[in-house]
Amino acid sequence: MVPGAFLLALGWSLRPRFGRLPKNTPVLRRTDAPELFALVDEVARVAGTRGVDAIAVDDEINASVRSYGVRGRRLLTLGLPLWEVLTPQQRIALLGHEMGHYVNGDTRHGVIVGTAYRSLITWHYYFTPVEDSDAFTLVLNLLYVVPRLLVRGVLAALVGLTLRASQRAEYLADRVAARAGSTQAALELMEHLLIADSAAVTLQREANLSALKGPRRGRTQSTAPADGLWERLSADLASVPEHERERQRRASTLRGHSVDETHPPTHLRHACLLIGEAVPPAVVTDTARERRIAAELAEARTKVARQIIRDGY
C-alpha cells in the first residue's frame, strides 16, 4: 500500500498539465478590448491562423503566446514595457511574430514533447541536493547523484534535439512579423530588443526614486509616481543616441545576443530578414484606432505601472 500510494502521488505530480490564466495579472477578454482583439484577429489572418481568446498584460519586456485549459484556448501576453515603447507598425510586427508561433510547429511546445520536457524538469527538481547538513540528508544527496546526472543528461539531449526546431520557428515567426507590419517594422522591433537592458534599468531607477522619496502627505492617486511612467520610459529610450545604438549592435554581434536559449542570435535574425526584397505592411492602423486601443489598455497600464513602482523591477 505504501509504495503504491507513493507511486500514485509521483504520477500525479508528473501528469500532463494544462495551462491556466495568470493570477495577479490583468487579463482582457473580447468584451473588455474589442479594438485590440480586432487588430490581433487581422494580424492572425495574415499569419494564416485564428486569433486569441484572452490577452494578459504584465511587466515583462517581452511578449508571448501559449495555450490554456483543456480545450486549448489561446492566450497572448503583452509586456507593457515593450508594447509602450513601440510605434504602431512595430506593435503590429510584434503581434505578427507571436501569431506566427501558432503556425510554425515548435515541437518543444507541443503536447507530447512539452509534457516530456516539463516532466524532466520536475524530476530534476526532485533530485536537487538538500542543503541541510545532517547525516540523513548527506546520505540522501549521495543517493541522488546518479539519478540526477541521468535526468540532466536526458534533459540536455531533449533540449539539443528540439533546439533546431525552436530556432527555426523563430525565423519563420520573424517572416510573419515582416508580412504583417513590414520588413522595416520587424527590423526596428529587433532593435528594441537590443536595448531591453536599458528599459529594465529605467524601470528600476523609477522604482528606486519612488522608494527614496517615500510616502508624501497629501499625495493622491492622480499624482502617484506610477503616473507618467510609460511616457518617461519611452522618452528615455528615444534619447539613446544613434552611436550608442550602433555600439550595442556591434556588441550584440560579438557576444551572440539572444532573447533566450530558444531564440537564434539577434544579428542572425536581422540578417535573415534582409534576404530578399523588403515587403510592405499587410496590416496598418491609424491614430483614431490607436487611441481606442490605448483607452482599452488604460486600466491595465495603471495597474502594471503601480506594481513596478511598488515592487521594483
PDB file of C-alpha atoms in Angstrom:
ATOM      1  CA  MET A   1       0.000   0.000   0.000  1.00  0.00           C
ATOM      2  CA  VAL A   2       2.753   2.473   0.906  1.00  0.00           C
ATOM      3  CA  PRO A   3       4.787   2.035  -2.332  1.00  0.00           C
ATOM      4  CA  GLY A   4       1.557   2.152  -4.323  1.00  0.00           C
ATOM      5  CA  ALA A   5       0.474   5.389  -2.666  1.00  0.00           C
ATOM      6  CA  PHE A   6       3.943   6.861  -3.272  1.00  0.00           C
ATOM      7  CA  LEU A   7       3.854   5.948  -6.967  1.00  0.00           C
ATOM      8  CA  LEU A   8       0.335   7.368  -7.344  1.00  0.00           C
ATOM      9  CA  ALA A   9       1.465  10.633  -5.755  1.00  0.00           C
ATOM     10  CA  LEU A  10       4.526  10.703  -8.014  1.00  0.00           C
ATOM     11  CA  GLY A  11       2.406  10.014 -11.087  1.00  0.00           C
ATOM     12  CA  TRP A  12       0.035  12.823 -10.123  1.00  0.00           C
ATOM     13  CA  SER A  13       2.903  15.306  -9.843  1.00  0.00           C
ATOM     14  CA  LEU A  14       4.169  14.271 -13.296  1.00  0.00           C
ATOM     15  CA  ARG A  15       0.764  14.300 -15.009  1.00  0.00           C
ATOM     16  CA  PRO A  16       0.261  16.363 -18.178  1.00  0.00           C
ATOM     17  CA  ARG A  17      -0.594  19.914 -17.186  1.00  0.00           C
ATOM     18  CA  PHE A  18      -2.975  22.250 -18.941  1.00  0.00           C
ATOM     19  CA  GLY A  19      -2.015  25.899 -18.809  1.00  0.00           C
ATOM     20  CA  ARG A  20      -4.010  28.348 -16.707  1.00  0.00           C
ATOM     21  CA  LEU A  21      -4.655  32.035 -16.953  1.00  0.00           C
ATOM     22  CA  PRO A  22      -2.119  34.024 -14.911  1.00  0.00           C
ATOM     23  CA  LYS A  23      -3.043  35.278 -11.472  1.00  0.00           C
ATOM     24  CA  ASN A  24      -2.414  38.826 -10.223  1.00  0.00           C
ATOM     25  CA  THR A  25      -2.095  39.967 -13.852  1.00  0.00           C
ATOM     26  CA  PRO A  26      -4.717  41.939 -15.813  1.00  0.00           C
ATOM     27  CA  VAL A  27      -6.436  39.631 -18.317  1.00  0.00           C
ATOM     28  CA  LEU A  28      -8.604  41.126 -21.060  1.00  0.00           C
ATOM     29  CA  ARG A  29     -11.477  39.407 -22.851  1.00  0.00           C
ATOM     30  CA  ARG A  30     -13.050  40.406 -26.150  1.00  0.00           C
ATOM     31  CA  THR A  31     -15.725  42.452 -24.416  1.00  0.00           C
ATOM     32  CA  ASP A  32     -13.020  44.356 -22.499  1.00  0.00           C
ATOM     33  CA  ALA A  33     -10.903  45.329 -25.520  1.00  0.00           C
ATOM     34  CA  PRO A  34     -12.798  44.806 -28.802  1.00  0.00           C
ATOM     35  CA  GLU A  35     -10.481  47.074 -30.803  1.00  0.00           C
ATOM     36  CA  LEU A  36      -7.306  45.344 -29.622  1.00  0.00           C
ATOM     37  CA  PHE A  37      -8.790  41.907 -30.315  1.00  0.00           C
ATOM     38  CA  ALA A  38      -9.874  43.067 -33.762  1.00  0.00           C
ATOM     39  CA  LEU A  39      -6.304  44.118 -34.509  1.00  0.00           C
ATOM     40  CA  VAL A  40      -4.984  40.745 -33.293  1.00  0.00           C
ATOM     41  CA  ASP A  41      -7.563  38.951 -35.463  1.00  0.00           C
ATOM     42  CA  GLU A  42      -6.477  40.951 -38.501  1.00  0.00           C
ATOM     43  CA  VAL A  43      -2.837  40.073 -37.899  1.00  0.00           C
ATOM     44  CA  ALA A  44      -3.763  36.419 -37.283  1.00  0.00           C
ATOM     45  CA  ARG A  45      -5.464  36.218 -40.683  1.00  0.00           C
ATOM     46  CA  VAL A  46      -2.227  37.394 -42.291  1.00  0.00           C
ATOM     47  CA  ALA A  47      -0.402  34.642 -40.392  1.00  0.00           C
ATOM     48  CA  GLY A  48      -2.942  32.061 -41.553  1.00  0.00           C
ATOM     49  CA  THR A  49      -4.427  31.228 -38.176  1.00  0.00           C
ATOM     50  CA  ARG A  50      -7.161  32.394 -35.819  1.00  0.00           C
ATOM     51  CA  GLY A  51      -6.939  34.986 -33.073  1.00  0.00           C
ATOM     52  CA  VAL A  52      -6.637  34.550 -29.325  1.00  0.00           C
ATOM     53  CA  ASP A  53      -9.209  34.041 -26.587  1.00  0.00           C
ATOM     54  CA  ALA A  54      -7.586  36.208 -23.902  1.00  0.00           C
ATOM     55  CA  ILE A  55      -4.850  38.829 -23.613  1.00  0.00           C
ATOM     56  CA  ALA A  56      -2.783  39.179 -20.440  1.00  0.00           C
ATOM     57  CA  VAL A  57      -0.814  42.333 -19.706  1.00  0.00           C
ATOM     58  CA  ASP A  58       2.290  42.107 -17.497  1.00  0.00           C
ATOM     59  CA  ASP A  59       5.536  43.935 -16.668  1.00  0.00           C
ATOM     60  CA  GLU A  60       7.932  41.904 -18.824  1.00  0.00           C
ATOM     61  CA  ILE A  61       9.972  43.414 -21.659  1.00  0.00           C
ATOM     62  CA  ASN A  62       8.645  40.684 -23.894  1.00  0.00           C
ATOM     63  CA  ALA A  63       5.565  39.134 -25.451  1.00  0.00           C
ATOM     64  CA  SER A  64       4.495  35.514 -25.754  1.00  0.00           C
ATOM     65  CA  VAL A  65       1.689  33.142 -26.690  1.00  0.00           C
ATOM     66  CA  ARG A  66       0.594  29.845 -25.198  1.00  0.00           C
ATOM     67  CA  SER A  67      -2.436  27.630 -24.755  1.00  0.00           C
ATOM     68  CA  TYR A  68      -4.506  27.192 -21.613  1.00  0.00           C
ATOM     69  CA  GLY A  69      -7.327  24.984 -20.467  1.00  0.00           C
ATOM     70  CA  VAL A  70      -8.480  21.551 -21.612  1.00  0.00           C
ATOM     71  CA  ARG A  71      -9.856  22.970 -24.882  1.00  0.00           C
ATOM     72  CA  GLY A  72      -6.534  24.574 -25.778  1.00  0.00           C
ATOM     73  CA  ARG A  73      -7.679  28.166 -25.744  1.00  0.00           C
ATOM     74  CA  ARG A  74      -5.124  30.760 -26.777  1.00  0.00           C
ATOM     75  CA  LEU A  75      -3.507  33.373 -24.562  1.00  0.00           C
ATOM     76  CA  LEU A  76      -1.438  36.306 -25.777  1.00  0.00           C
ATOM     77  CA  THR A  77       0.725  38.011 -23.149  1.00  0.00           C
ATOM     78  CA  LEU A  78       1.848  41.568 -23.830  1.00  0.00           C
ATOM     79  CA  GLY A  79       4.632  43.049 -21.756  1.00  0.00           C
ATOM     80  CA  LEU A  80       3.779  46.727 -21.357  1.00  0.00           C
ATOM     81  CA  PRO A  81       7.430  47.880 -21.048  1.00  0.00           C
ATOM     82  CA  LEU A  82       7.900  46.623 -24.613  1.00  0.00           C
ATOM     83  CA  TRP A  83       4.469  47.488 -26.028  1.00  0.00           C
ATOM     84  CA  GLU A  84       4.556  51.093 -24.807  1.00  0.00           C
ATOM     85  CA  VAL A  85       7.872  51.988 -26.496  1.00  0.00           C
ATOM     86  CA  LEU A  86       6.910  50.620 -29.930  1.00  0.00           C
ATOM     87  CA  THR A  87       5.379  52.518 -32.820  1.00  0.00           C
ATOM     88  CA  PRO A  88       2.020  51.305 -34.204  1.00  0.00           C
ATOM     89  CA  GLN A  89       3.646  49.356 -37.050  1.00  0.00           C
ATOM     90  CA  GLN A  90       6.218  47.842 -34.711  1.00  0.00           C
ATOM     91  CA  ARG A  91       3.370  46.673 -32.487  1.00  0.00           C
ATOM     92  CA  ILE A  92       1.738  45.027 -35.485  1.00  0.00           C
ATOM     93  CA  ALA A  93       5.050  43.317 -36.279  1.00  0.00           C
ATOM     94  CA  LEU A  94       5.209  42.117 -32.670  1.00  0.00           C
ATOM     95  CA  LEU A  95       1.695  40.664 -32.924  1.00  0.00           C
ATOM     96  CA  GLY A  96       2.638  39.039 -36.241  1.00  0.00           C
ATOM     97  CA  HIS A  97       5.659  37.379 -34.664  1.00  0.00           C
ATOM     98  CA  GLU A  98       3.577  35.956 -31.823  1.00  0.00           C
ATOM     99  CA  MET A  99       0.749  34.770 -34.089  1.00  0.00           C
ATOM    100  CA  GLY A 100       3.389  33.150 -36.281  1.00  0.00           C
ATOM    101  CA  HIS A 101       4.222  30.767 -33.447  1.00  0.00           C
ATOM    102  CA  TYR A 102       0.801  29.154 -33.810  1.00  0.00           C
ATOM    103  CA  VAL A 103       1.521  28.118 -37.408  1.00  0.00           C
ATOM    104  CA  ASN A 104       5.224  27.210 -37.333  1.00  0.00           C
ATOM    105  CA  GLY A 105       5.133  23.967 -35.348  1.00  0.00           C
ATOM    106  CA  ASP A 106       7.592  24.479 -32.485  1.00  0.00           C
ATOM    107  CA  THR A 107       7.848  20.889 -31.212  1.00  0.00           C
ATOM    108  CA  ARG A 108       9.043  21.890 -27.748  1.00  0.00           C
ATOM    109  CA  HIS A 109       5.646  23.486 -27.063  1.00  0.00           C
ATOM    110  CA  GLY A 110       3.630  20.518 -28.338  1.00  0.00           C
ATOM    111  CA  VAL A 111       1.629  18.225 -26.073  1.00  0.00           C
ATOM    112  CA  ILE A 112       3.966  15.191 -26.205  1.00  0.00           C
ATOM    113  CA  VAL A 113       7.408  16.810 -26.242  1.00  0.00           C
ATOM    114  CA  GLY A 114       6.258  19.658 -23.994  1.00  0.00           C
ATOM    115  CA  THR A 115       4.947  17.196 -21.409  1.00  0.00           C
ATOM    116  CA  ALA A 116       8.189  15.216 -21.544  1.00  0.00           C
ATOM    117  CA  TYR A 117      10.198  18.405 -21.087  1.00  0.00           C
ATOM    118  CA  ARG A 118       8.154  19.511 -18.062  1.00  0.00           C
ATOM    119  CA  SER A 119       8.360  16.007 -16.551  1.00  0.00           C
ATOM    120  CA  LEU A 120      12.151  16.001 -16.798  1.00  0.00           C
ATOM    121  CA  ILE A 121      12.269  19.439 -15.189  1.00  0.00           C
ATOM    122  CA  THR A 122      10.130  18.081 -12.337  1.00  0.00           C
ATOM    123  CA  TRP A 123      12.374  15.023 -11.909  1.00  0.00           C
ATOM    124  CA  HIS A 124      15.445  17.244 -11.835  1.00  0.00           C
ATOM    125  CA  TYR A 125      13.799  19.343  -9.113  1.00  0.00           C
ATOM    126  CA  TYR A 126      13.072  16.225  -7.052  1.00  0.00           C
ATOM    127  CA  PHE A 127      16.727  15.163  -7.224  1.00  0.00           C
ATOM    128  CA  THR A 128      18.137  18.579  -6.333  1.00  0.00           C
ATOM    129  CA  PRO A 129      20.500  18.220  -3.320  1.00  0.00           C
ATOM    130  CA  VAL A 130      19.072  19.191   0.058  1.00  0.00           C
ATOM    131  CA  GLU A 131      21.076  21.937   1.744  1.00  0.00           C
ATOM    132  CA  ASP A 132      20.744  20.694   5.349  1.00  0.00           C
ATOM    133  CA  SER A 133      23.981  19.169   6.649  1.00  0.00           C
ATOM    134  CA  ASP A 134      22.752  16.332   8.923  1.00  0.00           C
ATOM    135  CA  ALA A 135      23.790  12.755   8.251  1.00  0.00           C
ATOM    136  CA  PHE A 136      20.488  11.664   6.706  1.00  0.00           C
ATOM    137  CA  THR A 137      20.451  14.434   4.099  1.00  0.00           C
ATOM    138  CA  LEU A 138      24.111  13.806   3.250  1.00  0.00           C
ATOM    139  CA  VAL A 139      23.314  10.159   2.511  1.00  0.00           C
ATOM    140  CA  LEU A 140      20.218  11.217   0.571  1.00  0.00           C
ATOM    141  CA  ASN A 141      22.246  13.655  -1.519  1.00  0.00           C
ATOM    142  CA  LEU A 142      24.742  10.918  -2.349  1.00  0.00           C
ATOM    143  CA  LEU A 143      21.926   8.609  -3.458  1.00  0.00           C
ATOM    144  CA  TYR A 144      20.576  11.395  -5.668  1.00  0.00           C
ATOM    145  CA  VAL A 145      23.832  11.944  -7.583  1.00  0.00           C
ATOM    146  CA  VAL A 146      23.413   9.201 -10.203  1.00  0.00           C
ATOM    147  CA  PRO A 147      19.691   9.718 -10.982  1.00  0.00           C
ATOM    148  CA  ARG A 148      20.218  13.495 -11.086  1.00  0.00           C
ATOM    149  CA  LEU A 149      23.003  13.107 -13.632  1.00  0.00           C
ATOM    150  CA  LEU A 150      20.867  10.721 -15.690  1.00  0.00           C
ATOM    151  CA  VAL A 151      17.919  13.114 -15.717  1.00  0.00           C
ATOM    152  CA  ARG A 152      20.204  16.032 -16.556  1.00  0.00           C
ATOM    153  CA  GLY A 153      21.693  14.042 -19.433  1.00  0.00           C
ATOM    154  CA  VAL A 154      18.293  13.134 -20.893  1.00  0.00           C
ATOM    155  CA  LEU A 155      17.097  16.717 -20.453  1.00  0.00           C
ATOM    156  CA  ALA A 156      20.180  18.047 -22.243  1.00  0.00           C
ATOM    157  CA  ALA A 157      19.591  15.558 -25.070  1.00  0.00           C
ATOM    158  CA  LEU A 158      15.944  16.619 -25.416  1.00  0.00           C
ATOM    159  CA  VAL A 159      16.906  20.297 -25.461  1.00  0.00           C
ATOM    160  CA  GLY A 160      19.576  19.606 -28.070  1.00  0.00           C
ATOM    161  CA  LEU A 161      17.212  17.627 -30.293  1.00  0.00           C
ATOM    162  CA  THR A 162      14.490  20.295 -30.195  1.00  0.00           C
ATOM    163  CA  LEU A 163      16.676  23.400 -30.279  1.00  0.00           C
ATOM    164  CA  ARG A 164      16.898  23.461 -34.078  1.00  0.00           C
ATOM    165  CA  ALA A 165      13.114  23.317 -34.424  1.00  0.00           C
ATOM    166  CA  SER A 166      12.662  26.081 -31.833  1.00  0.00           C
ATOM    167  CA  GLN A 167      15.117  28.364 -33.585  1.00  0.00           C
ATOM    168  CA  ARG A 168      13.583  27.588 -36.982  1.00  0.00           C
ATOM    169  CA  ALA A 169      10.196  28.591 -35.580  1.00  0.00           C
ATOM    170  CA  GLU A 170      11.653  31.963 -34.553  1.00  0.00           C
ATOM    171  CA  TYR A 171      12.961  32.656 -38.068  1.00  0.00           C
ATOM    172  CA  LEU A 172       9.569  31.785 -39.534  1.00  0.00           C
ATOM    173  CA  ALA A 173       7.782  33.944 -36.946  1.00  0.00           C
ATOM    174  CA  ASP A 174      10.033  36.843 -37.974  1.00  0.00           C
ATOM    175  CA  ARG A 175       8.823  36.370 -41.558  1.00  0.00           C
ATOM    176  CA  VAL A 176       5.219  36.610 -40.401  1.00  0.00           C
ATOM    177  CA  ALA A 177       6.100  39.753 -38.439  1.00  0.00           C
ATOM    178  CA  ALA A 178       7.519  41.305 -41.607  1.00  0.00           C
ATOM    179  CA  ARG A 179       4.426  40.392 -43.638  1.00  0.00           C
ATOM    180  CA  ALA A 180       2.086  41.856 -41.053  1.00  0.00           C
ATOM    181  CA  GLY A 181       3.899  45.037 -40.080  1.00  0.00           C
ATOM    182  CA  SER A 182       6.512  45.417 -42.876  1.00  0.00           C
ATOM    183  CA  THR A 183      10.130  44.335 -43.032  1.00  0.00           C
ATOM    184  CA  GLN A 184      11.248  47.710 -41.704  1.00  0.00           C
ATOM    185  CA  ALA A 185       8.983  47.464 -38.654  1.00  0.00           C
ATOM    186  CA  ALA A 186      10.190  43.919 -37.910  1.00  0.00           C
ATOM    187  CA  LEU A 187      13.812  45.077 -38.076  1.00  0.00           C
ATOM    188  CA  GLU A 188      13.058  48.027 -35.796  1.00  0.00           C
ATOM    189  CA  LEU A 189      11.364  45.666 -33.349  1.00  0.00           C
ATOM    190  CA  MET A 190      14.618  43.729 -33.030  1.00  0.00           C
ATOM    191  CA  GLU A 191      16.459  46.989 -32.374  1.00  0.00           C
ATOM    192  CA  HIS A 192      14.250  47.497 -29.323  1.00  0.00           C
ATOM    193  CA  LEU A 193      15.127  44.025 -28.057  1.00  0.00           C
ATOM    194  CA  LEU A 194      18.801  45.016 -28.125  1.00  0.00           C
ATOM    195  CA  ILE A 195      18.179  47.858 -25.674  1.00  0.00           C
ATOM    196  CA  ALA A 196      15.907  45.861 -23.365  1.00  0.00           C
ATOM    197  CA  ASP A 197      18.520  46.153 -20.609  1.00  0.00           C
ATOM    198  CA  SER A 198      18.254  49.939 -20.821  1.00  0.00           C
ATOM    199  CA  ALA A 199      14.494  49.686 -20.346  1.00  0.00           C
ATOM    200  CA  ALA A 200      14.963  47.471 -17.286  1.00  0.00           C
ATOM    201  CA  VAL A 201      17.445  49.986 -15.798  1.00  0.00           C
ATOM    202  CA  THR A 202      14.990  52.840 -16.350  1.00  0.00           C
ATOM    203  CA  LEU A 203      12.137  50.970 -14.664  1.00  0.00           C
ATOM    204  CA  GLN A 204      14.283  50.008 -11.685  1.00  0.00           C
ATOM    205  CA  ARG A 205      15.503  53.588 -11.361  1.00  0.00           C
ATOM    206  CA  GLU A 206      11.918  54.838 -11.289  1.00  0.00           C
ATOM    207  CA  ALA A 207      11.072  52.334  -8.551  1.00  0.00           C
ATOM    208  CA  ASN A 208      14.178  53.299  -6.553  1.00  0.00           C
ATOM    209  CA  LEU A 209      13.419  57.022  -6.815  1.00  0.00           C
ATOM    210  CA  SER A 210       9.891  56.426  -5.578  1.00  0.00           C
ATOM    211  CA  ALA A 211      11.189  54.366  -2.641  1.00  0.00           C
ATOM    212  CA  LEU A 212      13.733  57.063  -1.697  1.00  0.00           C
ATOM    213  CA  LYS A 213      11.111  59.803  -1.731  1.00  0.00           C
ATOM    214  CA  GLY A 214       8.809  57.736   0.445  1.00  0.00           C
ATOM    215  CA  PRO A 215       5.111  58.402   1.002  1.00  0.00           C
ATOM    216  CA  ARG A 216       4.181  62.064   0.840  1.00  0.00           C
ATOM    217  CA  ARG A 217       1.391  63.632   2.803  1.00  0.00           C
ATOM    218  CA  GLY A 218      -1.471  64.591   0.573  1.00  0.00           C
ATOM    219  CA  ARG A 219      -0.313  62.543  -2.418  1.00  0.00           C
ATOM    220  CA  THR A 220      -3.330  61.373  -4.395  1.00  0.00           C
ATOM    221  CA  GLN A 221      -3.776  58.623  -6.917  1.00  0.00           C
ATOM    222  CA  SER A 222      -3.533  61.124  -9.772  1.00  0.00           C
ATOM    223  CA  THR A 223      -0.110  62.335  -8.593  1.00  0.00           C
ATOM    224  CA  ALA A 224       1.313  58.901  -7.781  1.00  0.00           C
ATOM    225  CA  PRO A 225       4.829  58.112  -9.106  1.00  0.00           C
ATOM    226  CA  ALA A 226       3.340  55.498 -11.443  1.00  0.00           C
ATOM    227  CA  ASP A 227       1.575  58.210 -13.434  1.00  0.00           C
ATOM    228  CA  GLY A 228       3.631  59.052 -16.491  1.00  0.00           C
ATOM    229  CA  LEU A 229       5.897  56.014 -16.068  1.00  0.00           C
ATOM    230  CA  TRP A 230       5.373  54.789 -19.630  1.00  0.00           C
ATOM    231  CA  GLU A 231       5.917  58.244 -21.093  1.00  0.00           C
ATOM    232  CA  ARG A 232       9.188  58.604 -19.157  1.00  0.00           C
ATOM    233  CA  LEU A 233      10.280  55.136 -20.292  1.00  0.00           C
ATOM    234  CA  SER A 234       9.569  55.974 -23.947  1.00  0.00           C
ATOM    235  CA  ALA A 235      11.415  59.287 -23.632  1.00  0.00           C
ATOM    236  CA  ASP A 236      14.468  57.620 -22.062  1.00  0.00           C
ATOM    237  CA  LEU A 237      14.756  55.014 -24.799  1.00  0.00           C
ATOM    238  CA  ALA A 238      14.139  57.570 -27.545  1.00  0.00           C
ATOM    239  CA  SER A 239      17.016  59.652 -26.150  1.00  0.00           C
ATOM    240  CA  VAL A 240      19.563  56.859 -26.700  1.00  0.00           C
ATOM    241  CA  PRO A 241      21.877  58.341 -29.374  1.00  0.00           C
ATOM    242  CA  GLU A 242      22.472  56.561 -32.661  1.00  0.00           C
ATOM    243  CA  HIS A 243      26.173  55.967 -31.948  1.00  0.00           C
ATOM    244  CA  GLU A 244      25.208  54.131 -28.756  1.00  0.00           C
ATOM    245  CA  ARG A 245      22.690  52.020 -30.651  1.00  0.00           C
ATOM    246  CA  GLU A 246      25.368  51.162 -33.226  1.00  0.00           C
ATOM    247  CA  ARG A 247      27.741  50.203 -30.428  1.00  0.00           C
ATOM    248  CA  GLN A 248      25.124  47.872 -28.981  1.00  0.00           C
ATOM    249  CA  ARG A 249      24.546  46.325 -32.410  1.00  0.00           C
ATOM    250  CA  ARG A 250      28.251  45.537 -32.755  1.00  0.00           C
ATOM    251  CA  ALA A 251      28.449  44.249 -29.184  1.00  0.00           C
ATOM    252  CA  SER A 252      25.418  42.013 -29.716  1.00  0.00           C
ATOM    253  CA  THR A 253      27.056  40.519 -32.803  1.00  0.00           C
ATOM    254  CA  LEU A 254      30.268  39.789 -30.896  1.00  0.00           C
ATOM    255  CA  ARG A 255      28.583  38.215 -27.878  1.00  0.00           C
ATOM    256  CA  GLY A 256      25.818  36.486 -29.852  1.00  0.00           C
ATOM    257  CA  HIS A 257      22.969  38.339 -28.126  1.00  0.00           C
ATOM    258  CA  SER A 258      19.770  36.316 -27.942  1.00  0.00           C
ATOM    259  CA  VAL A 259      16.474  36.835 -26.143  1.00  0.00           C
ATOM    260  CA  ASP A 260      16.844  33.357 -24.607  1.00  0.00           C
ATOM    261  CA  GLU A 261      18.218  29.925 -25.491  1.00  0.00           C
ATOM    262  CA  THR A 262      15.362  29.128 -27.872  1.00  0.00           C
ATOM    263  CA  HIS A 263      15.957  32.260 -29.957  1.00  0.00           C
ATOM    264  CA  PRO A 264      18.702  32.470 -32.578  1.00  0.00           C
ATOM    265  CA  PRO A 265      21.208  35.315 -32.148  1.00  0.00           C
ATOM    266  CA  THR A 266      19.528  38.632 -32.907  1.00  0.00           C
ATOM    267  CA  HIS A 267      22.023  39.641 -35.583  1.00  0.00           C
ATOM    268  CA  LEU A 268      21.309  36.410 -37.498  1.00  0.00           C
ATOM    269  CA  ARG A 269      17.576  37.051 -37.322  1.00  0.00           C
ATOM    270  CA  HIS A 270      18.248  40.568 -38.556  1.00  0.00           C
ATOM    271  CA  ALA A 271      20.332  39.274 -41.473  1.00  0.00           C
ATOM    272  CA  CYS A 272      17.711  36.666 -42.369  1.00  0.00           C
ATOM    273  CA  LEU A 273      15.029  39.337 -42.744  1.00  0.00           C
ATOM    274  CA  LEU A 274      17.265  41.298 -45.112  1.00  0.00           C
ATOM    275  CA  ILE A 275      17.434  38.361 -47.527  1.00  0.00           C
ATOM    276  CA  GLY A 276      15.220  39.139 -50.491  1.00  0.00           C
ATOM    277  CA  GLU A 277      13.093  42.203 -51.098  1.00  0.00           C
ATOM    278  CA  ALA A 278      11.526  44.207 -48.298  1.00  0.00           C
ATOM    279  CA  VAL A 279       7.770  43.679 -48.002  1.00  0.00           C
ATOM    280  CA  PRO A 280       5.165  46.377 -47.247  1.00  0.00           C
ATOM    281  CA  PRO A 281       2.744  46.070 -44.312  1.00  0.00           C
ATOM    282  CA  ALA A 282      -0.345  43.928 -44.778  1.00  0.00           C
ATOM    283  CA  VAL A 283      -1.946  45.492 -41.693  1.00  0.00           C
ATOM    284  CA  VAL A 284      -1.992  49.206 -40.977  1.00  0.00           C
ATOM    285  CA  THR A 285      -3.615  51.303 -38.308  1.00  0.00           C
ATOM    286  CA  ASP A 286      -4.427  54.950 -37.745  1.00  0.00           C
ATOM    287  CA  THR A 287      -4.381  57.457 -34.910  1.00  0.00           C
ATOM    288  CA  ALA A 288      -8.035  57.001 -34.004  1.00  0.00           C
ATOM    289  CA  ARG A 289      -7.648  53.242 -33.712  1.00  0.00           C
ATOM    290  CA  GLU A 290      -4.505  53.611 -31.603  1.00  0.00           C
ATOM    291  CA  ARG A 291      -6.371  55.918 -29.246  1.00  0.00           C
ATOM    292  CA  ARG A 292      -9.188  53.402 -28.837  1.00  0.00           C
ATOM    293  CA  ILE A 293      -6.688  50.623 -28.092  1.00  0.00           C
ATOM    294  CA  ALA A 294      -4.880  52.866 -25.605  1.00  0.00           C
ATOM    295  CA  ALA A 295      -8.201  53.554 -23.865  1.00  0.00           C
ATOM    296  CA  GLU A 296      -8.871  49.807 -23.593  1.00  0.00           C
ATOM    297  CA  LEU A 297      -5.426  49.281 -22.025  1.00  0.00           C
ATOM    298  CA  ALA A 298      -5.639  52.318 -19.710  1.00  0.00           C
ATOM    299  CA  GLU A 299      -6.639  50.413 -16.570  1.00  0.00           C
ATOM    300  CA  ALA A 300      -4.030  47.701 -17.167  1.00  0.00           C
ATOM    301  CA  ARG A 301      -1.365  50.356 -17.824  1.00  0.00           C
ATOM    302  CA  THR A 302      -2.065  51.925 -14.439  1.00  0.00           C
ATOM    303  CA  LYS A 303      -2.079  48.608 -12.564  1.00  0.00           C
ATOM    304  CA  VAL A 304       1.199  47.397 -14.078  1.00  0.00           C
ATOM    305  CA  ALA A 305       2.901  50.764 -13.565  1.00  0.00           C
ATOM    306  CA  ARG A 306       1.906  50.820  -9.894  1.00  0.00           C
ATOM    307  CA  GLN A 307       3.123  47.243  -9.483  1.00  0.00           C
ATOM    308  CA  ILE A 308       6.553  48.161 -10.902  1.00  0.00           C
ATOM    309  CA  ILE A 309       6.825  51.247  -8.679  1.00  0.00           C
ATOM    310  CA  ARG A 310       5.743  49.269  -5.621  1.00  0.00           C
ATOM    311  CA  ASP A 311       7.723  46.051  -6.097  1.00  0.00           C
ATOM    312  CA  GLY A 312      10.658  47.211  -8.252  1.00  0.00           C
ATOM    313  CA  TYR A 313      11.818  45.614 -11.449  1.00  0.00           C
TER     314      TYR A 313
END
